[in-house]
Amino acid sequence: MTIWGALAGGAVGTVVLTSGLRIAQAAGYTRMDIPLLLGTIFTDNRSRASLIGYVIHFVNGLLFALVYYAIFRAVGHAGWVFGAILGVVHAAFAGGILVTVLLPVVHPRMGTLWSDSEETPILEPPGFLLVNYGRRTAIGTLIGHVAYGAIVGGFAAHLH
Amino acid sequence: MQRTADGYAPIRDYALIGDGRTAALVAKDGSVDWLCLPNVDSASVFARILDAGRGGSFQLEPSVPYKSSRRYLPGSNVLETTFETADGSVRLTDAMNLQHGDHLSPLRELCRKVEGLGGAVPMRWRLEPRFDYGRGGARFSRRGGHWVAEHRSDAVALGAWDAGEPTLEGDDALAGEFRLEQGGSAMLSLASAHEQPLVLPGRDDAELRLEHTIEFWPKWSSRCGYAGSWREAVLRSALVLKLLVFAPSGAIVAAPTASLPEWMGGGRNWDYRFTWLRDASWALDALIQLGLDDEAHAFFWWLMHASRLTQPRLQILYRIDGNSRAKEFEVPELLGYRGSSPVRIGNGAADQVQLDVYGAVFESIWLYAQHVGHLDGETGKEVAKIADYVSEHWRDRDSGIWEVRSETTHFTQSKALCWVALDRACLLAERELIPDRSQSWRTEADAIKAFVAAEGWSEEKNSYVRAPDLQEIDASLLTLAILSYEHPLNDRLQGTIDAVRRELQEGPFVYRYRGEDGVQGEEGAFLTCSFWLVDALARQGKLDEARSLMDELVETANDVGLYSEEIDPSSGEFLGNFPQGLTHLALINAAISIADASSEREAA
């Protein structure tokens, strides 16, 4: 089990997760656009926001890989399956708390349940389990994070 | 104000208050008869307007005979009702409170403050929450000095100060009586929660939020830059529009109500708590022209984001939270306004094909791009793909702007608006705001014009007609003049406007059409069409006629300046959902068209 393996897994896993959600968008399954959501924290230009968002999401993917690695070390085991199980927890955290509760609070351009007539946010809040971005968003998020977790777990266990 | 024997107030006697998340209808007798919580498209807690018996309401009025008059505070969405009695007079201030800074506030708060103006007036109130469109009932309990009613994950708490001792009537209604003397005041605050603990309001906090709300609205109104004729009506319409904006997402609902009938006792009862993309062009035009840039910007973002799930195909309506599903169902437990059943929730028209939507959306994109001077690359690519879709699909049959539930056909107005879509796409491409495929778009646009000229025109009527197989006049064809499909003084448009006046106008009011639409029952005249006629006349340079008609229409608003969707020309009774955003948008745009045409004439 190596930290470099986990980081490599984090890099590959993030690319797979981001690309998977992009494909789901193009196929009409979801309006969930993580790079746009993250990038619009800094700008309301959509093209620039997407670029900034990709970078932030990639860095996030590496940071989460370190968290996975810490758990692998604490438990004393890493692998595809264990990584995938952590991916389920990760998806619940991302879809249930991180994007739905925390992001709207810190995002200067996103509405919240409390936004009233005094505010004119330009991004709708994601809603519970991201359902406002399409009903199948939660399934896509789950699949993406399970794939990410499996890749991080597999890479951490097998790369030296 | 006179309620019917079975307890219904005329639609005309309601006023709207709101906070950008939800909205309440307050009758002239002080009864809140419609409120959905937590959001405008959530299930109702008060729906007395749809069932006087079991709908639920929050009544507050003198317990002796009275006369009431009311107004909005200047430039505000805070309502003030004055009750005059033989014993004295009181003033009731109703508002949906806004948050105040970072203070912990209820999720939503309906605030009702009563002040004694003279004498001593006996007052009474009665709170009957009925969750889930009257199906959920309510059970009260007492917590921390407040009465709380709950249903599943929803709850409301009542704070009552100097408003008498709340008494439980049965286990699902709370009532109180008090006497208010000159200089005295009482306060009732209804706080709500959804999936979270209640924030129980204290009197001082509620008063602070009310003061803050009263201060906010005139500040917002001062941003409205319109200075032409009918300024009061235009400003009131802008304030209504602001109440229809769902602040968390920027979406604009067509109206805050569901199932108010288009004809008394009839079955044309629809839920309007959705955003129609068709209204987009009218809304953006109005917002930009009034200088309300923040709202215009927010709505454009919502428009581009909400439609991504279905692009390049556009759905005709979306939920305000961005969800594209709007399943329609009936609520048999509610009798309907004055027996107008069924009560429908959700909107089955969501699945219809209505090609005019593309013209409306492209007009709004064009207006927005002209205003801000750019479109970012991603948006530009998406817009070009939608134009390609229009090129490929304008020959399809559709249900048309009026969402008829009869057979689909080739509606003339739908085709003409497809032309508008492709024309604006070419203009956007010319300015290098979207990828340039204007050669093929222009070819298709020309083909549309040829089709409309050959199939959508009737020599006999000297007018464009609804469809090749529906040789009838349709007031939606007025939009061809408004959206510059042809020059408004072009012979064919002139003939069409004349035909609308000849066949569909009754006094100042205009019907949509007279023919079959697949739905049983009659309907009133459509107020939006009346304002469209004003707009078209102004664009033709017939300013005296436009002004005179505008004067008449402005006079038909209710006592606080609101309009419903339709009106019964014979009785003046309001019909349909209330207040109706499209009517207010059409009023704003008609006033602006007259102002523009007047300026042009003066300049010439």
Short mmCIF file of N, CA and C in Angstrom, two decimals, chain B residues 12 50 56-57 290 297 333 355 404 437 461-462 471 477-478 590:
data_model
loop_
_atom_site.label_atom_id
_atom_site.label_comp_id
_atom_site.label_asym_id
_atom_site.label_seq_id
_atom_site.Cartn_x
_atom_site.Cartn_y
_atom_site.Cartn_z
N ARG B 12 -61.26 39.12 -7.71
CA ARG B 12 -60.88 40.53 -7.78
C ARG B 12 -60.56 41.12 -6.40
N LEU B 50 -59.94 27.49 -2.81
CA LEU B 50 -60.30 26.32 -3.61
C LEU B 50 -61.33 25.43 -2.91
N GLY B 56 -58.73 25.58 4.48
CA GLY B 56 -57.84 26.18 5.49
C GLY B 56 -57.62 27.66 5.21
N SER B 57 -57.50 28.47 6.29
CA SER B 57 -57.30 29.92 6.13
C SER B 57 -56.80 30.52 7.43
N LEU B 290 -36.91 47.80 -17.90
CA LEU B 290 -37.15 48.50 -16.63
C LEU B 290 -35.85 48.72 -15.86
N HIS B 297 -30.47 39.00 -15.39
CA HIS B 297 -29.28 38.16 -15.41
C HIS B 297 -29.59 36.80 -14.77
N GLU B 333 -60.56 15.88 -3.07
CA GLU B 333 -60.96 16.33 -1.72
C GLU B 333 -61.34 17.82 -1.71
N LEU B 355 -44.07 24.72 -30.67
CA LEU B 355 -42.89 25.23 -31.37
C LEU B 355 -42.68 26.73 -31.17
N VAL B 404 -53.56 23.79 -26.73
CA VAL B 404 -54.83 23.12 -26.95
C VAL B 404 -54.66 21.62 -26.71
N ARG B 437 -23.89 29.38 -38.50
CA ARG B 437 -24.45 28.46 -39.50
C ARG B 437 -25.64 29.17 -40.15
N LYS B 461 -60.73 36.13 -45.30
CA LYS B 461 -60.76 36.90 -44.06
C LYS B 461 -59.78 38.07 -44.09
N ASN B 462 -58.95 38.13 -45.13
CA ASN B 462 -57.88 39.13 -45.22
C ASN B 462 -57.06 39.16 -43.93
N GLN B 471 -59.43 27.72 -40.18
CA GLN B 471 -59.52 29.04 -40.82
C GLN B 471 -60.21 30.02 -39.88
N LEU B 477 -51.78 35.85 -33.04
CA LEU B 477 -51.13 36.37 -34.26
C LEU B 477 -50.71 37.83 -34.09
N LEU B 478 -51.22 38.49 -33.04
CA LEU B 478 -50.75 39.85 -32.75
C LEU B 478 -49.25 39.87 -32.44
N ALA B 590 -46.53 46.84 -23.25
CA ALA B 590 -47.41 47.73 -24.01
C ALA B 590 -47.11 49.19 -23.65
#
